[in-house]
Short mmCIF file of C-alpha atoms in Angstrom, two decimals:
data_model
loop_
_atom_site.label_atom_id
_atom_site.label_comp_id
_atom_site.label_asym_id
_atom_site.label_seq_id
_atom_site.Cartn_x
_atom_site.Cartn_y
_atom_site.Cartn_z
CA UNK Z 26 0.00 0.00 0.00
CA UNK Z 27 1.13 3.39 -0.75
CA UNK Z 28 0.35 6.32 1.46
CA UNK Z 29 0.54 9.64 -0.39
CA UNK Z 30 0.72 12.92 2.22
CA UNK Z 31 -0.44 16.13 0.59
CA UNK Z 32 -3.19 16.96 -1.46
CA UNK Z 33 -2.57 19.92 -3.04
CA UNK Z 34 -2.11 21.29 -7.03
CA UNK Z 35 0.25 18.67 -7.58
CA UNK Z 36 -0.64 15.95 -5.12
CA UNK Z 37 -4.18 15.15 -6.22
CA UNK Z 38 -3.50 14.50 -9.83
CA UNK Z 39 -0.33 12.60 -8.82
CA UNK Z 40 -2.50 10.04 -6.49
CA UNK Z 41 -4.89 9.74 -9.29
CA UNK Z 42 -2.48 8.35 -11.37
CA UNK Z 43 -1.37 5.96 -8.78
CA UNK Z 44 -4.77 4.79 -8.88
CA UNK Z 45 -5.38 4.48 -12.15
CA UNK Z 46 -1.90 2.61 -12.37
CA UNK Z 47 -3.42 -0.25 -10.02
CA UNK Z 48 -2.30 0.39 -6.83
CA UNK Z 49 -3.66 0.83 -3.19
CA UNK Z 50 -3.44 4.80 -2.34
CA UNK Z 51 -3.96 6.05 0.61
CA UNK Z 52 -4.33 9.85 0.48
CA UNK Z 53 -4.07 12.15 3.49
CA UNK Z 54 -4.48 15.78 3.55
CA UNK Z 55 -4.70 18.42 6.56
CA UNK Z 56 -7.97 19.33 8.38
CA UNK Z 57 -9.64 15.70 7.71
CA UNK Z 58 -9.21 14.69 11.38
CA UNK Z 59 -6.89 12.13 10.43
CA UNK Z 60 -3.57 11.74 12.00
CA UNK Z 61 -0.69 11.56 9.21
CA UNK Z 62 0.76 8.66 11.79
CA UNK Z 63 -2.66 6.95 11.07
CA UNK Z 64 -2.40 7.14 7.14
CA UNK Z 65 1.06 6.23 6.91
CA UNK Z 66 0.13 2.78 9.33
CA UNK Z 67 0.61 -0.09 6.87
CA UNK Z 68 2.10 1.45 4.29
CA UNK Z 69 5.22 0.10 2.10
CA UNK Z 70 6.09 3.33 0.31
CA UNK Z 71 5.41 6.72 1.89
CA UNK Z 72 5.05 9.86 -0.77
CA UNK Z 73 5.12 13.67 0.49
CA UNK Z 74 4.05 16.33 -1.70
CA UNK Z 75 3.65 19.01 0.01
CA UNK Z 76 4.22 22.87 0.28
CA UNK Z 77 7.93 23.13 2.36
CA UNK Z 78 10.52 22.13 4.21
CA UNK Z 79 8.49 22.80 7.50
CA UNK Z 80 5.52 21.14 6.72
CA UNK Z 81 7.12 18.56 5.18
CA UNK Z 82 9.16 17.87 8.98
CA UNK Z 83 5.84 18.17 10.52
CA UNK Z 84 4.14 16.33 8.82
CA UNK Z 85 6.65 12.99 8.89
CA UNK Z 86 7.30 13.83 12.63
CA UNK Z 87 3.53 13.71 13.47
CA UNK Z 88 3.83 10.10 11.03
CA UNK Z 89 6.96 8.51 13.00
CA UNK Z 90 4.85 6.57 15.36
CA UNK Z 91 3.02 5.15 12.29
CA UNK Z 92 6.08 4.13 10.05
CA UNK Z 93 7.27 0.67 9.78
CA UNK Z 94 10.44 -0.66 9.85
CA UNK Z 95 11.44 -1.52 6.18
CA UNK Z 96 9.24 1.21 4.81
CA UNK Z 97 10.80 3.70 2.35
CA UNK Z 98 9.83 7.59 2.11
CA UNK Z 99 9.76 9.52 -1.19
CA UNK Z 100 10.32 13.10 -0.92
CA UNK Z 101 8.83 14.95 -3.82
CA UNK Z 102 8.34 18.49 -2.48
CA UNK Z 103 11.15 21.37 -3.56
CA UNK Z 104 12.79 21.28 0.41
CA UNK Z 105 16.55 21.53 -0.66
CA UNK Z 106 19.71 19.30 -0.11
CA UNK Z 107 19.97 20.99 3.87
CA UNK Z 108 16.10 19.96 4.28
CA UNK Z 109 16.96 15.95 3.26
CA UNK Z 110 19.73 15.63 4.98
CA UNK Z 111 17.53 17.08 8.91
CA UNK Z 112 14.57 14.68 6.96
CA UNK Z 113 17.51 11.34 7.43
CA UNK Z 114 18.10 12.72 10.83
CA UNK Z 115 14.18 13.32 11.89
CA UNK Z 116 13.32 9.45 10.15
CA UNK Z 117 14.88 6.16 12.09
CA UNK Z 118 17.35 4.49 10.67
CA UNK Z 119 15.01 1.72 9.91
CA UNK Z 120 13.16 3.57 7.52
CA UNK Z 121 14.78 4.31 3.80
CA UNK Z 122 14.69 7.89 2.47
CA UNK Z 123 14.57 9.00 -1.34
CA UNK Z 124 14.41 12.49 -2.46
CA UNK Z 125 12.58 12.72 -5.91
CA UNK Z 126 11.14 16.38 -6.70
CA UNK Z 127 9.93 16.94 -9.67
CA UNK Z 128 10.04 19.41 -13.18
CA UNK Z 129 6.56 20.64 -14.32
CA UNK Z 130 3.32 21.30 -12.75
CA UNK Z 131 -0.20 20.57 -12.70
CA UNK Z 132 -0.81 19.70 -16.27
CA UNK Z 133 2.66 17.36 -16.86
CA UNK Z 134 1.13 15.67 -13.40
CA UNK Z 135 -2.31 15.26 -14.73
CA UNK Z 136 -0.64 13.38 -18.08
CA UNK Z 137 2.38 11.58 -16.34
CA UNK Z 138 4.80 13.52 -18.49
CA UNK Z 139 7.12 15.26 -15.06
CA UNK Z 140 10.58 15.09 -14.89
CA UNK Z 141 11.64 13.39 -11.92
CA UNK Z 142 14.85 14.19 -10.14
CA UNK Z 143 15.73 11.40 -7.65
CA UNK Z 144 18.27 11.10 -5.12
CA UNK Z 145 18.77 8.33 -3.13
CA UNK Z 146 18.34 4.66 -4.87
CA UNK Z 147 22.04 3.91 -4.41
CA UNK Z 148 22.88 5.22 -0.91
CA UNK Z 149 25.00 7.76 0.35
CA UNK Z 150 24.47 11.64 1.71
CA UNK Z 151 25.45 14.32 -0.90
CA UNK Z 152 26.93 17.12 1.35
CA UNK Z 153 27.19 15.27 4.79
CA UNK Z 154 30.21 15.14 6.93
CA UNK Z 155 33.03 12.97 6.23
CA UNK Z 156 32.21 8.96 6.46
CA UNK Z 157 28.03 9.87 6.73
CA UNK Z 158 26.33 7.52 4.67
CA UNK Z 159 22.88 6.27 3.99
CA UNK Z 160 22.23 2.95 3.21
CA UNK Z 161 20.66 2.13 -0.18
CA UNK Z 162 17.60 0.51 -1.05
CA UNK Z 163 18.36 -3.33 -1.64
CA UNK Z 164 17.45 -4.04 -5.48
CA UNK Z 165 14.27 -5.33 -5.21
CA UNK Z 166 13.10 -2.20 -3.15
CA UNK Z 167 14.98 0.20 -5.40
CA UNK Z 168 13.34 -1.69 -7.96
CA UNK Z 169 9.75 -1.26 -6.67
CA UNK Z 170 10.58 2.31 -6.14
CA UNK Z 171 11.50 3.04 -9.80
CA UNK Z 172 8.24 1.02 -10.86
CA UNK Z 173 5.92 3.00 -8.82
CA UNK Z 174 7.71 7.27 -9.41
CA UNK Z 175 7.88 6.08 -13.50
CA UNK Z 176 4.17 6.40 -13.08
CA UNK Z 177 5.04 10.43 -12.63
CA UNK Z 178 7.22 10.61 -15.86
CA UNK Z 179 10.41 10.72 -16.56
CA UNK Z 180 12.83 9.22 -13.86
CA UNK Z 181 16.32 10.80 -13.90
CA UNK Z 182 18.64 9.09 -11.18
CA UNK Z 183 21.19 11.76 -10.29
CA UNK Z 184 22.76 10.03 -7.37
CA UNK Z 185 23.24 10.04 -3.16
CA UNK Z 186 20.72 10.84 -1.03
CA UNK Z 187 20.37 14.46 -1.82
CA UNK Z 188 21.47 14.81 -4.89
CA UNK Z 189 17.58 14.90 -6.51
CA UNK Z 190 17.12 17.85 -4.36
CA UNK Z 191 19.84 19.99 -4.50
CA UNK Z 192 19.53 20.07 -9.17
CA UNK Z 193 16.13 20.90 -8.67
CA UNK Z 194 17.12 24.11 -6.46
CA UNK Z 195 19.57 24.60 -9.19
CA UNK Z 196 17.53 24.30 -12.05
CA UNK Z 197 14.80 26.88 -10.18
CA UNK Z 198 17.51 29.65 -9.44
CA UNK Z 199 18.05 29.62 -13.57
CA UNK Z 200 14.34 29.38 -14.49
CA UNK Z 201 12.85 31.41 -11.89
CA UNK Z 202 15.08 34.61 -12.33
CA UNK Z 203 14.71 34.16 -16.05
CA UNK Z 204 10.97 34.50 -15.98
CA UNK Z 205 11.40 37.76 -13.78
CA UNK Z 206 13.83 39.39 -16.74
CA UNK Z 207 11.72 38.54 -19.52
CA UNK Z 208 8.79 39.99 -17.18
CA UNK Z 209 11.35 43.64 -17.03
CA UNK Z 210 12.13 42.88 -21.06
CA UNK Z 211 8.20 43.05 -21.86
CA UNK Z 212 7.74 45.98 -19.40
CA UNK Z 213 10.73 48.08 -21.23
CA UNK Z 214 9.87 47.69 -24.80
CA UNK Z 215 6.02 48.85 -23.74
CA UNK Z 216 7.63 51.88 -22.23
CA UNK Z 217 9.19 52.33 -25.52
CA UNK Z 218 6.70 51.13 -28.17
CA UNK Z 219 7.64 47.67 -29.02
CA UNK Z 220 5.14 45.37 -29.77
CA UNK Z 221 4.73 42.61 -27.37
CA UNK Z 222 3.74 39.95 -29.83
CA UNK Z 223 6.44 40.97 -32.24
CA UNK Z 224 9.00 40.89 -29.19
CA UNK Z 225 7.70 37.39 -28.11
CA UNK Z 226 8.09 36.30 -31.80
CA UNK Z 227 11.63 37.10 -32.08
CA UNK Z 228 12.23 36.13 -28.82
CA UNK Z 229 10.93 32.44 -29.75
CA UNK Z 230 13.55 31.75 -31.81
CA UNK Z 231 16.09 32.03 -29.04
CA UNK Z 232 16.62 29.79 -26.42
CA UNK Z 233 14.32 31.86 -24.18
CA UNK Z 234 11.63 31.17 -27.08
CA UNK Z 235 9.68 28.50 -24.24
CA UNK Z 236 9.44 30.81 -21.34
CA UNK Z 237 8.68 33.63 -23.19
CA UNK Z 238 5.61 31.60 -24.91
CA UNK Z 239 5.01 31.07 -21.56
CA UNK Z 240 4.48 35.28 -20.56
CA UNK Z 241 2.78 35.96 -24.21
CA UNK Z 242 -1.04 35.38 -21.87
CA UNK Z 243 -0.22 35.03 -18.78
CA UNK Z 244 -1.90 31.72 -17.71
CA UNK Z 245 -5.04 32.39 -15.39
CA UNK Z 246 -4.83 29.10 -14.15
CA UNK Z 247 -2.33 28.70 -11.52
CA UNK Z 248 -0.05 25.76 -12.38
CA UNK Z 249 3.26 26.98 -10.20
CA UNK Z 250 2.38 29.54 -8.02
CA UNK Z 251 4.61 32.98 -7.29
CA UNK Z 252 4.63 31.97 -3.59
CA UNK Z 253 6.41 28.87 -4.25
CA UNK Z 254 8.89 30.25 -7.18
CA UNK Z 255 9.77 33.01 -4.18
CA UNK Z 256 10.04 29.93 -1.46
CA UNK Z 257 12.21 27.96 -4.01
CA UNK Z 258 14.45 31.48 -4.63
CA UNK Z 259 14.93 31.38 -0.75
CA UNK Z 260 15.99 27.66 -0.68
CA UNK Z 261 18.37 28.81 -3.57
CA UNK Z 262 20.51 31.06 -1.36
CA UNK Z 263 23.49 29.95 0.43
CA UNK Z 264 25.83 30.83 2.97
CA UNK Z 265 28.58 33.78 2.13
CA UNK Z 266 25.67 35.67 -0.38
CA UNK Z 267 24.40 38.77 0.81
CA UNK Z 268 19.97 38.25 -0.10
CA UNK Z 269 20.61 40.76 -2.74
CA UNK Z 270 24.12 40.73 -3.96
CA UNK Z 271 23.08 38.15 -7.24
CA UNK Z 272 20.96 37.57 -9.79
CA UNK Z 273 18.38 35.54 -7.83
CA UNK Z 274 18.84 38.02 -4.71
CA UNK Z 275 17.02 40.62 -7.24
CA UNK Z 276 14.31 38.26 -8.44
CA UNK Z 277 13.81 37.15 -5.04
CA UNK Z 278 13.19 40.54 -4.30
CA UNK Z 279 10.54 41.67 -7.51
CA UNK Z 280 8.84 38.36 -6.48
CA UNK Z 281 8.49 39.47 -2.55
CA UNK Z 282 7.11 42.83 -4.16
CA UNK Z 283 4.46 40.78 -6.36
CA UNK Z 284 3.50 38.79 -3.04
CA UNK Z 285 2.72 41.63 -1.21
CA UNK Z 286 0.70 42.95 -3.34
CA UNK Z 287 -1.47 39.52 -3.27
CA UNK Z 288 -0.10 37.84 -6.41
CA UNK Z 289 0.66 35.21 -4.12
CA UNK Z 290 -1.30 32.17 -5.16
CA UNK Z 291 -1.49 33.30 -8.87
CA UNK Z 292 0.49 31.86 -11.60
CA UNK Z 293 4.20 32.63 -12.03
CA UNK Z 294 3.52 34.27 -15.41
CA UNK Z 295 1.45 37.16 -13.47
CA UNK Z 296 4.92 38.01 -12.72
CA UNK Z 297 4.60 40.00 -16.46
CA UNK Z 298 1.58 42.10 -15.06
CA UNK Z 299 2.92 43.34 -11.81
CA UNK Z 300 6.55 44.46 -13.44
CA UNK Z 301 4.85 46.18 -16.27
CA UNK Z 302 2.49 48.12 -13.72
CA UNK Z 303 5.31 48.96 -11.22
CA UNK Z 304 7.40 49.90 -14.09
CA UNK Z 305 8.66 54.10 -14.69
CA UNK Z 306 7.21 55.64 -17.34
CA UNK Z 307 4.16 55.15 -19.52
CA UNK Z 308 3.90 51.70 -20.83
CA UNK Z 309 1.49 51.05 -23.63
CA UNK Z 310 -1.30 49.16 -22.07
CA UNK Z 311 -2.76 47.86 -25.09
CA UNK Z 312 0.19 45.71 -25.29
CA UNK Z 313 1.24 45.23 -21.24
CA UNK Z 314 -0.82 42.44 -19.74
CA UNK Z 315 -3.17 43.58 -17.03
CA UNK Z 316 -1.85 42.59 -13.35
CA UNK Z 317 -4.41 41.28 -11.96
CA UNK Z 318 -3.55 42.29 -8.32
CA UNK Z 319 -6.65 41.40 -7.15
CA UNK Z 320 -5.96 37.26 -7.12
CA UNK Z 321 -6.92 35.32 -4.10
CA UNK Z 322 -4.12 35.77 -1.39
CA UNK Z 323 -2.83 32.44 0.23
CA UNK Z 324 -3.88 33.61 3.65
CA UNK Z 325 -6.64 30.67 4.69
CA UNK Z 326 -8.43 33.60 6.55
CA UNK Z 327 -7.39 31.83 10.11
CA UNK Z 328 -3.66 33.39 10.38
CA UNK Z 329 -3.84 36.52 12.95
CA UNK Z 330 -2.31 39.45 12.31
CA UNK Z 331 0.19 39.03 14.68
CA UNK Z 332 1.74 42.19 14.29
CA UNK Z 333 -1.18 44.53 15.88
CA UNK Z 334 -0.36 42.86 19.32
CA UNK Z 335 -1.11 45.95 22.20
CA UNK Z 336 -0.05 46.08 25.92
CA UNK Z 337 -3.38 45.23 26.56
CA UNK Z 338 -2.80 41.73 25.01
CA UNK Z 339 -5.87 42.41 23.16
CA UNK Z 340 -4.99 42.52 19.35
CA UNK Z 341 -8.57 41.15 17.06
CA UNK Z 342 -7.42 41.31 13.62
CA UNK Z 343 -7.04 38.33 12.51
CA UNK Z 344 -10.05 37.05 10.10
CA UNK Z 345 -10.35 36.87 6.32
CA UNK Z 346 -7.79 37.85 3.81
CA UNK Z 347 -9.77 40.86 2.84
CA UNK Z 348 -7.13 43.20 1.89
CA UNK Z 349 -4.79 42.64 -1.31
CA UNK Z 350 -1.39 42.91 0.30
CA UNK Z 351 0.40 45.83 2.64
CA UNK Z 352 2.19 46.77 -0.56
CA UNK Z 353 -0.50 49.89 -1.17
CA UNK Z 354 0.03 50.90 2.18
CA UNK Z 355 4.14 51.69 1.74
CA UNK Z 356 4.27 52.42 -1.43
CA UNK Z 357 6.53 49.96 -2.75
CA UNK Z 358 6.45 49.48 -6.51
CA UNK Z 359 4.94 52.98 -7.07
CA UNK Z 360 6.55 54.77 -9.38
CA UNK Z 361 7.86 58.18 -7.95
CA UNK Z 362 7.90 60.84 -10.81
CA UNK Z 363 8.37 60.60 -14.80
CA UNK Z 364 11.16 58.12 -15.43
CA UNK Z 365 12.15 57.93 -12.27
CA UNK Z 366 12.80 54.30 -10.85
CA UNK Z 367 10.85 53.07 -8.02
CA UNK Z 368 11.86 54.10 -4.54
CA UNK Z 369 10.57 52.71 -1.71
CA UNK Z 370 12.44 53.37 1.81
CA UNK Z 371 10.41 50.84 3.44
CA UNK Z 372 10.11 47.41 2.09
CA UNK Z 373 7.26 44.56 3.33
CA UNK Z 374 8.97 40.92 3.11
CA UNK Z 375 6.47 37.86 3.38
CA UNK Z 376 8.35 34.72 3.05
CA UNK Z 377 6.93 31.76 1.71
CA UNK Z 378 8.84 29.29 4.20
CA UNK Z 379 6.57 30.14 7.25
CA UNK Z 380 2.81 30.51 8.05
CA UNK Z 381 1.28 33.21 5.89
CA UNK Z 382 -0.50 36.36 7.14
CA UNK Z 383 -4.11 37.28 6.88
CA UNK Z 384 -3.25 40.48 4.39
CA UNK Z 385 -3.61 42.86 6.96
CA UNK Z 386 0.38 43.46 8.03
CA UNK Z 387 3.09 41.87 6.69
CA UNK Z 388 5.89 39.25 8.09
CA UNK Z 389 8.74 42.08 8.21
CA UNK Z 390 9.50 45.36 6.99
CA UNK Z 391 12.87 46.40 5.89
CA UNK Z 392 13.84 50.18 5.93
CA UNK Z 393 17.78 50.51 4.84
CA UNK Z 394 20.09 48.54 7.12
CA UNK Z 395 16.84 47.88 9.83
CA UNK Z 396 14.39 44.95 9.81
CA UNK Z 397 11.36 45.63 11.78
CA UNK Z 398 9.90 42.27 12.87
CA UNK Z 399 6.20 41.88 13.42
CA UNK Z 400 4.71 39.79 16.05
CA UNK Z 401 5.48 35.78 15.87
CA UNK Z 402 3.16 33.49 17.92
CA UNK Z 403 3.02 29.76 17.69
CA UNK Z 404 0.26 29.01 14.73
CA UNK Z 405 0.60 27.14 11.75
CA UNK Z 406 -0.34 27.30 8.23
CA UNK Z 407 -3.85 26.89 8.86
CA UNK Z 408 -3.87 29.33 11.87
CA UNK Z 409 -4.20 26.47 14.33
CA UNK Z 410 -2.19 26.81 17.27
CA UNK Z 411 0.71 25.09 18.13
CA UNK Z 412 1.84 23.68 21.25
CA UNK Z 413 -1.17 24.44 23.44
CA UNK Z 414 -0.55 24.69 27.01
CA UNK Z 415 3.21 24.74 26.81
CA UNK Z 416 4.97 27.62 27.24
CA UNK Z 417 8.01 26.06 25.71
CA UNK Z 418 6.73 24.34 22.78
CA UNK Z 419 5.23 27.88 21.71
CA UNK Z 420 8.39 29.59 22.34
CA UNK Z 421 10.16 26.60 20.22
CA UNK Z 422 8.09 27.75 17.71
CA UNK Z 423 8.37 31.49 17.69
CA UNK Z 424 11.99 31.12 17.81
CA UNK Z 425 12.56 28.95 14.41
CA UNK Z 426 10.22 31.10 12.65
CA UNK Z 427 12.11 34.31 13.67
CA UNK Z 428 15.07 32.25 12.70
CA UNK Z 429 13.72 32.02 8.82
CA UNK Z 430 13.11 35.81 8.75
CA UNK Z 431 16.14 36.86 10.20
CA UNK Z 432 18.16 33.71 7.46
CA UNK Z 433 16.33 35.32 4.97
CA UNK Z 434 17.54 39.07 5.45
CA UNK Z 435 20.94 37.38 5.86
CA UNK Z 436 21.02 38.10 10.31
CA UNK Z 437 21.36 36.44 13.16
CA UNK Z 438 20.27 36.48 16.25
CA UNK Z 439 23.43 37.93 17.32
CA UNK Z 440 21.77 41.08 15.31
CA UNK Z 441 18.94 41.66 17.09
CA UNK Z 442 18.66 45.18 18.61
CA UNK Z 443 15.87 44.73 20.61
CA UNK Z 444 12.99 42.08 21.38
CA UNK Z 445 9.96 42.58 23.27
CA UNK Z 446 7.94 40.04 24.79
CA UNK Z 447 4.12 39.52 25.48
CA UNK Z 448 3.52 36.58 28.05
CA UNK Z 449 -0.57 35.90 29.26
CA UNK Z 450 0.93 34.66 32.32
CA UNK Z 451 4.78 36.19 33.94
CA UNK Z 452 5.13 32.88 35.94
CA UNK Z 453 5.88 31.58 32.43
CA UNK Z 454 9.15 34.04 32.02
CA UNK Z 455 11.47 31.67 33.50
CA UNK Z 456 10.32 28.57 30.98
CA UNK Z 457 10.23 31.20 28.25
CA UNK Z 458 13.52 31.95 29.42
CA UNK Z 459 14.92 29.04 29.07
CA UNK Z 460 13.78 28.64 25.13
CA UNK Z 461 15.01 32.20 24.61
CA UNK Z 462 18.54 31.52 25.86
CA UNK Z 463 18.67 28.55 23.18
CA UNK Z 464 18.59 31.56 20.86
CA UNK Z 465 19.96 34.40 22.23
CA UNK Z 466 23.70 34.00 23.37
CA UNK Z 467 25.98 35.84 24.56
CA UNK Z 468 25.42 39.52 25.76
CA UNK Z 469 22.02 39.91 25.64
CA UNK Z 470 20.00 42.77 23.16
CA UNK Z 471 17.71 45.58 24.60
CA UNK Z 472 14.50 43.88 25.81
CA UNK Z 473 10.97 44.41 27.60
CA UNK Z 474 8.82 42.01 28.72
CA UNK Z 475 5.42 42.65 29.55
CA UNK Z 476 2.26 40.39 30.80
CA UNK Z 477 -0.93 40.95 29.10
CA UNK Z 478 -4.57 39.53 29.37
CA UNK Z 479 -4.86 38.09 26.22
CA UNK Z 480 -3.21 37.83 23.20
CA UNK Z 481 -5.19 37.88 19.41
CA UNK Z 482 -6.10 33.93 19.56
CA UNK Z 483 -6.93 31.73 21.83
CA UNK Z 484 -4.48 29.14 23.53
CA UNK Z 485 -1.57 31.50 22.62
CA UNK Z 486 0.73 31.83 25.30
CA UNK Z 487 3.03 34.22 23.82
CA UNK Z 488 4.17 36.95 20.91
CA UNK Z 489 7.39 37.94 20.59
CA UNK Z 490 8.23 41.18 17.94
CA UNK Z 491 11.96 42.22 17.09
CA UNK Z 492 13.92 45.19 15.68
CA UNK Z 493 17.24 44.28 13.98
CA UNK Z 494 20.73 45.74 12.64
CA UNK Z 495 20.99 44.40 9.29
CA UNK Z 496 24.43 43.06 8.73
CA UNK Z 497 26.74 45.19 5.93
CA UNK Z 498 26.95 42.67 2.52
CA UNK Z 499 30.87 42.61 3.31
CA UNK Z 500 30.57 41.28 6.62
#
């Protein structure tokens, strides 16, 4: 039996197949009431597709007490190398571990036409220490394997553990960035009275003739979303590169832009729209695609706005997604005067790797060399909260997800300037405490800690908000 975890764009058409293929599938998806331990009971192969590399850790923790010995995970989400190699730390040694993301989206699913990059089938750790290892799969289980992902498409066996991985991230930090230039190439030849279809034309019979097809109508289906091209540009970075000192620091940055202005969940190719209306001048709009920035924002309507947090402990704001994005609000993206390139002195950052916001504030907001860190509390992806009742399971929580923001912005926590604290109950400081000084080494930064009577949700415990000194890129 095959348990497949995640049921998303990709996951549902990829079970389907399985299906139709002749074997058992189990599918499990969030919110059913079903424990992922509970789906995975049984099973001989294991398949996660889902969004990344935290859910995909929480999801296989919550499914430990459920796995088997002698039964073999298939990672097929875009987590990165660093992500596998925690995965074969999180998953007993018992239990074999393949990474196998994929090339192409919904419609290559739906036909069994992806390009599968697998890492794994013949042992080994790509980027462990010295002497790590993995064991293989032994043939017949390697063989089983390759039977059941050729179902997908295309099965391309790259290597160690790893390996599958880490050329996906590298074949997103080309493709990705290149879809962002061709989005600025269509936005300057409007500005100067090129034809867009005549540009795409010529442009066709270059190598970049596929993705520009791709931007010539933006697709208004959404086959691979702008939130996850800007989560797989942040799994692209690596240590020693400043977040905008390269080619994919500056697309990472237009596609943060296009997020907050609640582009989000729409196709990659809406990239196109929001460049051309961001862009200085006077583009000819008969020829710039329209940008849409009204698309559904991938806030579920349950994630507070942490950010709104008062003394009083009584911050309300979360609910629906109602607004399209704090992007309005600062400004960013507007042009400033004729020909003039946008200027924007504060910039909203919502990354992709954590729980989204409801629209109504946004993760961070970046003004020069400061980072201005809105409220973290312990809720997931689907607003539920996390670690009810313990004090230091929330502040676990808050402290890895003000660890993404501050990897992101390329900080540490040795750059924090100050941190203030919101506790429902001060007899909690000292196990707070504890968590905090996990974090937080050394000579400690400016701090207050206050007790409220209630924070924005119930069963949160905490919210912790931050202002940092970004680092200099030569540091």
């Amino acid at each position: 039996m095959i348990a497949f975890l995640g049921q998303g764009r990709m996951g549902v058409p990829m079970a389907r197949r399985l299906v139709a293929a002749g074997h058992q599938v189990r599918t499990w998806r969030r919110g059913t009431g079903v424990t992922a331990a509970t789906a995975v009971d049984g099973a001989e192969l294991v398949i996660t597709m889902l969004s990344d590399p935290a859910a995909v850790l929480e999801v296989l923790t919550a499914a430990l007490p459920g796995l088997a010995p002698g039964t073999t995970v298939v990672e097929m989400s875009t987590i990165g190398p660093e992500a596998v190699r925690e995965l074969r730390g999180l998953l007993p040694p018992s239990v074999a571990l393949v990474d196998a993301p994929v090339l192409g989206s919904v419609g290559p699913a739906t036909d069994g036409t992806l390009t599968l990059l697998v890492g794994g089938l013949a042992g080994g750790l790509t980027g462990g220490p010295a002497g790590a290892s993995e064991a293989g799969l032994g043939d017949d289980e390697a063989a089983r394997c390759r039977e059941v992902l050729s179902v997908f498409g295309s099965v391309v066996e790259l290597g160690p553990l790893g390996s599958g991985a880490a050329m996906k991230i590298a074949v997103m930090s080309a493709l990705v960035p290149a879809q962002v230039l061709l989005a600025e190439t269509l936005a300057y030849a409007a500005a100067h009275g090129v034809d867009r279809d005549a540009l795409i034309d010529v442009l066709s019979r270059t190598p970049l003739g596929p993705l520009a097809e791709r931007l010539r109508v933006p697709s208004p289906e959404t086959r691979y979303s702008l939130a996850h091209a800007l989560k797989d540009l942040e799994l692209a970075t690596w240590n020693g590169v400043p977040p905008t000192a390269s080619t994919i620091g500056t697309a990472r940055s237009v596609l943060r832009e296009a997020q907050a202005a609640g582009l989000g969940e729409r196709d990659l190719t809406a990239i196109a729209g929001h460049v051309a209306a961001t862009a200085p001048g006077e583009p000819d709009t008969a020829k710039t695609a329209p940008a849409h920035a009204t698309g559904s924002a991938p806030a579920t309507g349950s994630a507070p706005a942490t950010g709104s947090a008062t003394a009083t402990g009584s911050a309300t704001t979360a609910g629906s997604a109602a607004t399209t994005g704090p992007a309005a609000a600062t400004g960013s993206g507007a042009a400033t005067g004729s020909g003039a390139a946008p200027v924007s002195r504060a910039v909203p950052l919502n990354l992709a790797a954590i729980p989204a916001t409801n629209g109504a504030y946004s993760h961070a907001v970046r003004v020069g060399d400061m980072l201005y860190i809105s409220g973290q509390a312990a809720f997931d992806e689907r607003g539920d909260v996390v670690g009810e009742g313990s004090m230091a399971a929330q502040a676990e929580h808050v402290f890895q997800v003000i660890s993404r923001i501050l990897a992101d912005q390329g900080a540490t926590f040795g750059d924090v300037a100050f941190i203030r604290t919101y506790l429902t109950d001060m007899d909690d400081r000292l196990e707070y405490g504890k968590v905090r000084r996990k974090y937080i080494t050394g000579t400690p930064p400016a701090s207050t800690t206050v007790e409220v009577s209630r924070l924005f949700m119930p069963g949160l415990l905490l919210e912790v908000d931050l202002i940092v000194a970004l680092p200099s890129p030569g540091r």
